[in-house]
Coordinates of C-alpha atoms in Angstrom, one line a residue:
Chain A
X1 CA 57.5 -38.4 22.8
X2 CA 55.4 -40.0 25.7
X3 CA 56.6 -38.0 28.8
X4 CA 55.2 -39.7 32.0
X5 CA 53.2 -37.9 34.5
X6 CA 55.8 -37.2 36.9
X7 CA 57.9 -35.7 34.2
X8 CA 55.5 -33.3 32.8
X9 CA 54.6 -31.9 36.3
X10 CA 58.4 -31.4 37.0
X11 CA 57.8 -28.6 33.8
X12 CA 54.1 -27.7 34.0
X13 CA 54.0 -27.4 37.9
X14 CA 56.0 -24.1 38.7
X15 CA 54.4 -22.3 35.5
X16 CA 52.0 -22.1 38.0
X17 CA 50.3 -23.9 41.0
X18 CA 54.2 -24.2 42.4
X19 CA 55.3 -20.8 40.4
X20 CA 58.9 -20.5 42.6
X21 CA 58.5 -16.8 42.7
X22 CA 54.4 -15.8 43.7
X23 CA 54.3 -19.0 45.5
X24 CA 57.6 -20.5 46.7
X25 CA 59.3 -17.1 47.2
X26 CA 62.1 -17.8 45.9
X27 CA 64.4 -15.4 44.0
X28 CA 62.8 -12.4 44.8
X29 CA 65.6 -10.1 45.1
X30 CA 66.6 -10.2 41.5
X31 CA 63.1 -10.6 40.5
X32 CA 62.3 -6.4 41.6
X33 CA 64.9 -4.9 41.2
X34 CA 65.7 -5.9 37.2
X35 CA 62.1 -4.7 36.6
X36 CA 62.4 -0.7 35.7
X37 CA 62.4 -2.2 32.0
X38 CA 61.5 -4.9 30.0
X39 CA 64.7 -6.0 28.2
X40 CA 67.0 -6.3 31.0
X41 CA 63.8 -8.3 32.7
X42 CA 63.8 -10.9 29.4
X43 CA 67.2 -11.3 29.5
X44 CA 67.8 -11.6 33.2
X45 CA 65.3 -14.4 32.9
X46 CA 66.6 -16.3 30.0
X47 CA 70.2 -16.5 32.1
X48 CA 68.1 -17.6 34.9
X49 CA 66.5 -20.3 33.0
X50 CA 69.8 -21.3 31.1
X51 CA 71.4 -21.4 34.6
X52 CA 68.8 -23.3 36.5
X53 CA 68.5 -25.8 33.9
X54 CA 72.2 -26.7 33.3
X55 CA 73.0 -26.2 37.0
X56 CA 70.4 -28.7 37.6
X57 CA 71.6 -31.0 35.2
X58 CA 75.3 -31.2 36.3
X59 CA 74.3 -31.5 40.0
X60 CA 72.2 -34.7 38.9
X61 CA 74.6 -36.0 36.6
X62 CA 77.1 -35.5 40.1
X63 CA 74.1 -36.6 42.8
X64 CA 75.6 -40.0 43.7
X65 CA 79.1 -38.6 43.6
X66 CA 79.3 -35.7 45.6
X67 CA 79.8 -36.0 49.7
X68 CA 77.0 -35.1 51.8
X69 CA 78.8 -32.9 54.2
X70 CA 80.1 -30.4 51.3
X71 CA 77.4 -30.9 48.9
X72 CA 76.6 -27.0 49.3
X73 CA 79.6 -26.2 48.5
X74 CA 79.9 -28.2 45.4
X75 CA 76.8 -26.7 44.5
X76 CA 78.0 -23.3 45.0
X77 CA 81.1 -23.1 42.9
X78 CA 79.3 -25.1 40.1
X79 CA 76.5 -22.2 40.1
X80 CA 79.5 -19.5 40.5
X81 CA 81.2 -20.9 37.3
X82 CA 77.6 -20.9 34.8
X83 CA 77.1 -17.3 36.2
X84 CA 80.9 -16.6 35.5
X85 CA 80.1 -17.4 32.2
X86 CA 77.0 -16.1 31.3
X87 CA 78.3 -12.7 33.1
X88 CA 80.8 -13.0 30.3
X89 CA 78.6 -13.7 27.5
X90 CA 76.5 -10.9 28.3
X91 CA 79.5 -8.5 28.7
X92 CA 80.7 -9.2 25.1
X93 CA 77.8 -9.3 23.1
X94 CA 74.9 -7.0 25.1
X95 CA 77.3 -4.7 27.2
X96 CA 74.5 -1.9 27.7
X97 CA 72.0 -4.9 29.0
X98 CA 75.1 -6.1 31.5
X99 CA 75.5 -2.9 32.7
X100 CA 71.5 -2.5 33.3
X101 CA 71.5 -5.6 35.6
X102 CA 75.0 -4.7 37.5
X103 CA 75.4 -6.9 40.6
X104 CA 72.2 -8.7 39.8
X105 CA 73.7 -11.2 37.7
X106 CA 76.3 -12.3 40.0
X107 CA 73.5 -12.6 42.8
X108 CA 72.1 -15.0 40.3
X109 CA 74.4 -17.3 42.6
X110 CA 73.3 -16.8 45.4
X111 CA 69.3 -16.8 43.8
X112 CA 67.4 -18.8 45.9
X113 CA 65.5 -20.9 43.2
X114 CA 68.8 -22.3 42.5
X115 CA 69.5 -23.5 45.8
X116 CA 66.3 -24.4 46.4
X117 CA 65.7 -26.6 43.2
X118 CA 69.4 -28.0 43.4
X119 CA 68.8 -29.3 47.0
X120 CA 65.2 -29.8 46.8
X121 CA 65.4 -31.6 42.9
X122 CA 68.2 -32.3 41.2
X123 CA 70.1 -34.4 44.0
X124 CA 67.2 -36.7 44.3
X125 CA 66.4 -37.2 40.3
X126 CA 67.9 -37.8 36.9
X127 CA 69.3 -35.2 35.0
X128 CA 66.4 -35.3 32.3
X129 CA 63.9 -34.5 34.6
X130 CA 66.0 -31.9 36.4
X131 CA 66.5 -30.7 33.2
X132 CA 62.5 -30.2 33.1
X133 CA 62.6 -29.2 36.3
X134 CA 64.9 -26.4 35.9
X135 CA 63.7 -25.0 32.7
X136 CA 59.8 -24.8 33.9
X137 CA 61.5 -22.9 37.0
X138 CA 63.7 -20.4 34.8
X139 CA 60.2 -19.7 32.4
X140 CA 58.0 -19.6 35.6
X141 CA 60.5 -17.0 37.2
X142 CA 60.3 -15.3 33.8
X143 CA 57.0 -14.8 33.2
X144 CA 56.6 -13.3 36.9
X145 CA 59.4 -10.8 35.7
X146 CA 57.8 -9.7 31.9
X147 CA 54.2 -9.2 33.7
X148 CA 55.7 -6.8 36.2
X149 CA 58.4 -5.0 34.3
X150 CA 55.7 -4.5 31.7
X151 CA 53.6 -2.8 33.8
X152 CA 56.4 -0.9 35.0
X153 CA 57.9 0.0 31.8
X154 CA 54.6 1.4 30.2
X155 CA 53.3 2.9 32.8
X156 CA 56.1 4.7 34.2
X157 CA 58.4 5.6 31.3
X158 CA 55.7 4.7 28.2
X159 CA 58.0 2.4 26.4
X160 CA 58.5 -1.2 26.0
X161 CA 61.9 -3.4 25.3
X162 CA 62.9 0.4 24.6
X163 CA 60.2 1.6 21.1
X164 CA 57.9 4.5 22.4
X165 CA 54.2 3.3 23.0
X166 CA 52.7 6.4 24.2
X167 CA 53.4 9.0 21.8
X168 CA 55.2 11.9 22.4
X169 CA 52.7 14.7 21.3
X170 CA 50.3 13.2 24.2
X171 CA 52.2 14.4 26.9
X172 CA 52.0 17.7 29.0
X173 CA 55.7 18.8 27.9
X174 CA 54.3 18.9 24.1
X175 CA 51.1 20.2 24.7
X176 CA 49.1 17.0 25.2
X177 CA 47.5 15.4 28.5
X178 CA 49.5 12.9 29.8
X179 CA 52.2 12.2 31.6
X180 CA 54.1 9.2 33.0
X181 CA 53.8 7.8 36.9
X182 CA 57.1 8.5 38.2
X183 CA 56.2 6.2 41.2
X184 CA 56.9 3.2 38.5
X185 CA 60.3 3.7 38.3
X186 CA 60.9 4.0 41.8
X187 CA 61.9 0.4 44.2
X188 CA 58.8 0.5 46.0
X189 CA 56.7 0.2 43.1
X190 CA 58.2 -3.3 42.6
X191 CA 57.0 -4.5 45.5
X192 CA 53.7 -3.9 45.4
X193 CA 52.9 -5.2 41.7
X194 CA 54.4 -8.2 43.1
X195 CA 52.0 -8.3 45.6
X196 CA 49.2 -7.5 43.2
X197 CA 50.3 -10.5 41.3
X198 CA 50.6 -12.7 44.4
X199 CA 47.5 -11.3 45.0
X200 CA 45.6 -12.0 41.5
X201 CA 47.1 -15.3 42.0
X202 CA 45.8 -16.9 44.6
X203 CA 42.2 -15.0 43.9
X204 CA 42.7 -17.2 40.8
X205 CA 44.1 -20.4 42.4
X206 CA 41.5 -20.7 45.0
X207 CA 43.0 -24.3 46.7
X208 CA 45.6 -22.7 48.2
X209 CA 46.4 -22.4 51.3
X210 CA 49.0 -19.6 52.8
Chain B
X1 CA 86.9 10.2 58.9
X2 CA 83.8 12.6 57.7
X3 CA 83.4 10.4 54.8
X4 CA 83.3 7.1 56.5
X5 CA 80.7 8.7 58.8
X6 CA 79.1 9.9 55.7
X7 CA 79.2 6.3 53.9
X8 CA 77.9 4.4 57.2
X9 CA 74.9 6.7 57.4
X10 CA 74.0 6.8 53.6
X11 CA 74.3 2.8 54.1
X12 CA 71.9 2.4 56.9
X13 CA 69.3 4.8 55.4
X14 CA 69.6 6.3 51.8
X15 CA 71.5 2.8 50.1
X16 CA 69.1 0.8 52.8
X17 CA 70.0 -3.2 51.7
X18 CA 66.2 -4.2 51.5
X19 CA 64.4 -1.3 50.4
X20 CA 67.2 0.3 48.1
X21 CA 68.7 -3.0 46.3
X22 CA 66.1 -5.5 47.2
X23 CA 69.0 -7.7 48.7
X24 CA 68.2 -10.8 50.8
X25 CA 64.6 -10.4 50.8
X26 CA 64.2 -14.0 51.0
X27 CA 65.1 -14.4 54.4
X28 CA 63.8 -11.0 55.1
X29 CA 59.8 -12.2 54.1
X30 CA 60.5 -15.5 55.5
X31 CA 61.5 -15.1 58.9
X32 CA 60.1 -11.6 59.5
X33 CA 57.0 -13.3 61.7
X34 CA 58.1 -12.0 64.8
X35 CA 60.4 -9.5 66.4
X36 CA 63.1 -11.9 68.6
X37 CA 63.9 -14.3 65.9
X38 CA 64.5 -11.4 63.3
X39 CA 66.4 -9.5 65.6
X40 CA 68.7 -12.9 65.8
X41 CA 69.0 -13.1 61.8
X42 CA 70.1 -9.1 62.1
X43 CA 72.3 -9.7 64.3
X44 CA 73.6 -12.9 62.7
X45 CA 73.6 -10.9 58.9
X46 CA 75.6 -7.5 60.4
X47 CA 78.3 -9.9 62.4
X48 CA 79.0 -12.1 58.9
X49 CA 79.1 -8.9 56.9
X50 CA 81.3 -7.4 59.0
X51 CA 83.7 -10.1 58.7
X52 CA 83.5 -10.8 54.9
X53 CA 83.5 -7.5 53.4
X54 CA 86.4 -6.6 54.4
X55 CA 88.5 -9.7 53.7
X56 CA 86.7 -9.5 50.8
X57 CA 88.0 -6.2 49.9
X58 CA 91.5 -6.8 50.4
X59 CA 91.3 -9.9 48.0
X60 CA 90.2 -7.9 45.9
X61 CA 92.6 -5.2 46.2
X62 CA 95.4 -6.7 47.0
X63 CA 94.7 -10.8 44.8
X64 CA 92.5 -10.0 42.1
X65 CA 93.3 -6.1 41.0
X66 CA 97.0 -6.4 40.4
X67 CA 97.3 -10.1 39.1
X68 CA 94.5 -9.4 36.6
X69 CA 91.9 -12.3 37.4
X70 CA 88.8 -9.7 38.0
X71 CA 86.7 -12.7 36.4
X72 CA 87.7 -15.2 39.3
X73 CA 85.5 -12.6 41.6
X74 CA 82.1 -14.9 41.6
X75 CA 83.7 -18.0 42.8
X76 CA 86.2 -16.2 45.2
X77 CA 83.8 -14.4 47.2
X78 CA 81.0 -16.8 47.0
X79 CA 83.7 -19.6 48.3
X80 CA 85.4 -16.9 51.2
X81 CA 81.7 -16.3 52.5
X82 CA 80.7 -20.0 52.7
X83 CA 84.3 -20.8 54.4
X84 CA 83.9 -17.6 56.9
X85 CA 79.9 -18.7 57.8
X86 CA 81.6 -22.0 58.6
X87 CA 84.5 -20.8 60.7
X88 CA 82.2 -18.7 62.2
X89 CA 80.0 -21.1 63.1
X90 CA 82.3 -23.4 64.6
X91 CA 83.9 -20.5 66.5
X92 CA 80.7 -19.4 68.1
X93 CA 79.7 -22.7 69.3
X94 CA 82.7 -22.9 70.8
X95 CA 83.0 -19.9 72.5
X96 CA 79.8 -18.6 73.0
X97 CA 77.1 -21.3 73.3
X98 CA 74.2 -18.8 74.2
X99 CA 74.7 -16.7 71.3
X100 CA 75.0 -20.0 69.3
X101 CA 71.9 -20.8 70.4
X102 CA 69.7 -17.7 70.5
X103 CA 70.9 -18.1 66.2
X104 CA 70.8 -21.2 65.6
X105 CA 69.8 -22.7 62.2
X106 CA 70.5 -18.8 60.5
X107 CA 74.0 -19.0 60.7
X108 CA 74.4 -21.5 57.8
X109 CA 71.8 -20.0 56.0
X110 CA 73.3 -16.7 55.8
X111 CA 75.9 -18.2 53.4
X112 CA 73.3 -18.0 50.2
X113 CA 71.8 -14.7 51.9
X114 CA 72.1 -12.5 49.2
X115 CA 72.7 -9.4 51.5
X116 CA 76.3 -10.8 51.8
X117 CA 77.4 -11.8 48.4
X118 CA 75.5 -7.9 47.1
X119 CA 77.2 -6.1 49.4
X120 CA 80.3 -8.0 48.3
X121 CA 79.6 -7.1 44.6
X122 CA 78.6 -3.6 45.3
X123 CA 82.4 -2.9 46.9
X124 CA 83.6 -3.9 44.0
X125 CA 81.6 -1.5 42.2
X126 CA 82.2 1.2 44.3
X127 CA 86.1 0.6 44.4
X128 CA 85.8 1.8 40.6
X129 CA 84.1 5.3 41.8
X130 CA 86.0 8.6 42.2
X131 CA 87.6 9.5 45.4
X132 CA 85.0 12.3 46.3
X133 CA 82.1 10.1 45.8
X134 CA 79.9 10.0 49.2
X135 CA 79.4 6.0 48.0
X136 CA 83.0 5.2 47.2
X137 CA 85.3 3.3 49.0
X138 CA 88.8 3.7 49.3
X139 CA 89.9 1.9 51.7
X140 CA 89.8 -1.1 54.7
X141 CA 88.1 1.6 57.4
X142 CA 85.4 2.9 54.3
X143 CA 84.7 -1.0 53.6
X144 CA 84.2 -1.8 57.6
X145 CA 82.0 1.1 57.4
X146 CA 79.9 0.4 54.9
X147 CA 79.6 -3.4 56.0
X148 CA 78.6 -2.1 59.1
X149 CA 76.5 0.4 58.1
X150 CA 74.5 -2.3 55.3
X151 CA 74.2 -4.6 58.7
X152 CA 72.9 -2.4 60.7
X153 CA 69.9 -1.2 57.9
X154 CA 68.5 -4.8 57.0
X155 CA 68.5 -5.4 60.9
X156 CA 66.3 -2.2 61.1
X157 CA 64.2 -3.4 58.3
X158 CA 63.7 -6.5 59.2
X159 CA 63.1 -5.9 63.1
X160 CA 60.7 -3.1 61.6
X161 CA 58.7 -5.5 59.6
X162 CA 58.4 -7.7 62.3
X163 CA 57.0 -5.4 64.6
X164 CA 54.5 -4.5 62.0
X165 CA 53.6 -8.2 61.1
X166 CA 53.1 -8.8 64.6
X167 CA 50.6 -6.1 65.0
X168 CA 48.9 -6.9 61.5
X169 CA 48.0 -10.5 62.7
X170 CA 44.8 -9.0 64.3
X171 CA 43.8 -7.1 60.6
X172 CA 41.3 -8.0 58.6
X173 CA 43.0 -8.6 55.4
X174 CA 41.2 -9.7 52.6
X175 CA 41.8 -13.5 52.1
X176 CA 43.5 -14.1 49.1
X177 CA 45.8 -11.5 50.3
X178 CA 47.2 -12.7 53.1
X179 CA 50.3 -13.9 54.2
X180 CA 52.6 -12.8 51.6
X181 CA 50.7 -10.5 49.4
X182 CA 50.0 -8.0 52.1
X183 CA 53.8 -8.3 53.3
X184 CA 54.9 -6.9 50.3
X185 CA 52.6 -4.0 50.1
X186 CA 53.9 -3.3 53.5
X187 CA 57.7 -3.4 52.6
X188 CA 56.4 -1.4 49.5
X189 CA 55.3 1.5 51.7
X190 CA 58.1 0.9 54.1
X191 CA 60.2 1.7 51.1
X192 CA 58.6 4.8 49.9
X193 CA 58.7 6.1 53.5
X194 CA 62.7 5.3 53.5
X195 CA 62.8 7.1 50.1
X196 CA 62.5 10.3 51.8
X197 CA 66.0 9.8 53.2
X198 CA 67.7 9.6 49.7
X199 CA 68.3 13.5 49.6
X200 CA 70.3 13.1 52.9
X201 CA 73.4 14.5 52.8
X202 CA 76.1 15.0 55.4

């Protein structure tokens, strides 16, 4: 399938020169504080993606329909039923994982990449290309939240998605030499990988400005 | 009374909105450039809390709890806070031009802040907890508290940051650093210096 310029950049773009999170900004609260571990990172972004991309694709379907003046609204309850339902997905069939994210998934509504890609993209374009649009936001968001909850995860309790990396008999407790960096687990931590990230970013993406 | 007290100092400094729950950072990097503006958005995020949480609270209480629709909860408080942010609005323009002014475009804003609809969700978390939990609350003076309290915290935060950012302008940072990178190294040591209040106790 022949996709045209336009529609390829609406995908490719936020992966990364217009990543939403180390360059917009967008949906950062979610974004450090689902991070301690890897699995609730994955899966907070998947119901990001899923979200943006059908929230997207109803608010185009809707663009020439809905009134100006209470467009926000409109877009707000449409968001507040997705998240309704993928709160309740995830409650029946990965309860531990639910209860890892607690109040984060409901702030998925008030996640600023939403907003911003509802208001920004879908209302001016058809729903295939907010479609795009929505689903190169959710991975670009999600790849932001692997690299740092990776980091976070093996460094500061030597597991990933919840299988031991560093083995046991290493650390100081069993006679070894190691032991995790309790710093990791803690909020601030968060904050400043995503600043090393921002950081290794632009370092690599030399054309941006600010 | 020693446990509302209790609750509204735990939520200005141990539970701090930004550097505890990471809630409504976007506004917080975005319009922490300098010290008056942020001070407005403070302001502007402590007045709307005040108002929500408690009417959310008693929705939830009074509506949701006993007729069963806990599920509703999403759409109910995101729709109160966008409605309040709007009768707000209208009713400061109307009877307060200068403060309408001094907040201009962040009282609209603050209606997808994600400081209001967290601190929302957290109530109804904490509604759940036991009785003699320092972070429960059981009732309309604990929730005014704690709205209060969450207010007041981000407004330090965010005046703090401010002042900081103001200063750092003169640095010499390095330049693919600057600008955002560097803020969130600051809020990341701003947080690990407000970690030391998470043994308070009262």
């Amino acid at each position: 399938m022949a996709l045209s310029e336009k529609t390829r950049e609406a995908f490719l773009g936020p992966l990364n020169k217009n990543n939403p999170v180390v360059v917009q900004i967008l949906g950062i609260c979610s974004a450090l504080a689902v991070t301690v571990q890897l699995k609730p990172a994955l899966v907070m972004g998947i119901a990001v993606t899923i979200i943006v991309a059908l929230s997207n694709v109803v608010i185009s379907a809707l663009r020439n329909t809905i009134p100006n003046r209470i467009r926000i609204i409109v877009q707000l309850v449409v968001v507040a039923a997705l998240v309704t339902l993928v709160s309740g997905i995830l409650k029946a069939f990965a309860y531990d994982v639910s209860v890892a994210l607690s109040v984060y998934i409901g702030l998925i509504i008030t996640n600023c990449i939403l907003m911003g890609r509802l208001e920004a993209y879908a209302m001016s374009n058809g729903p295939l290309d907010s479609l795009l649009d929505g689903l190169g936001n959710g991975f670009g968001y999600m790849w932001v939240l692997v690299v740092v909850a990776f980091v976070r995860e093996l460094l500061g309790s030597g597991t990933l998605m919840g299988f031991r990396i560093i083995p046991e008999s290493w650390y100081v407790a069993n006679g070894g030499f190691y032991e995790n960096c309790g710093m990791m687990v803690m909020p601030a931590m968060a904050l400043i990988l995503v600043g090393c990230v921002i950081w290794a970013h632009r370092s690599l993406n030399k054309e941006e400005v600010k | 009374m020693e446990h509302m007290l209790s609750l509204f100092v735990r939520s200005i400094f141990a539970d701090n909105m930004i550097f505890a729950t990471f809630l409504g950072m976007c506004s917080y990097l975005a319009v922490s450039k300098n010290v008056k503006t942020s001070l407005g958005l403070g302001v502007a995020v402590t007045f709307v809390l005040l108002i929500t949480l408690p009417v959310n609270y008693l929705l939830q209480v009074h509506v949701l709890d006993p007729l069963d629709l806990g599920y509703l909860s999403f759409i109910l408080f995101i729709a109160v806070i966008a409605a309040i942010v709007q009768i707000v609005e209208m009713f400061v323009e109307k009877f307060s031009p200068s403060l309408y002014a001094s907040l201009g475009i962040f009282l609209p804003l603050i209606a997808v802040n994600c400081a209001i609809m967290g601190a929302s969700l957290f109530m109804q978390q904490r509604i759940l907890l036991d009785a003699a939990d320092p972070k429960a609350i059981t009732g309309i003076g604990d929730a005014v508290m704690y709205a209060l309290g969450s207010g007041l915290g981000w407004l330090l935060a965010i005046v703090a940051l401010a002042g900081i950012r103001e200063k750092m302008e003169y640095n010499d940072v390095p330049k693919p650093l600057q600008g955002l990178g560097i803020t969130f190294i600051v809020v990341g040591l701003m947080a690990m210096a407000f970690m030391c209040f998470s043994g308070l106790k009262i």
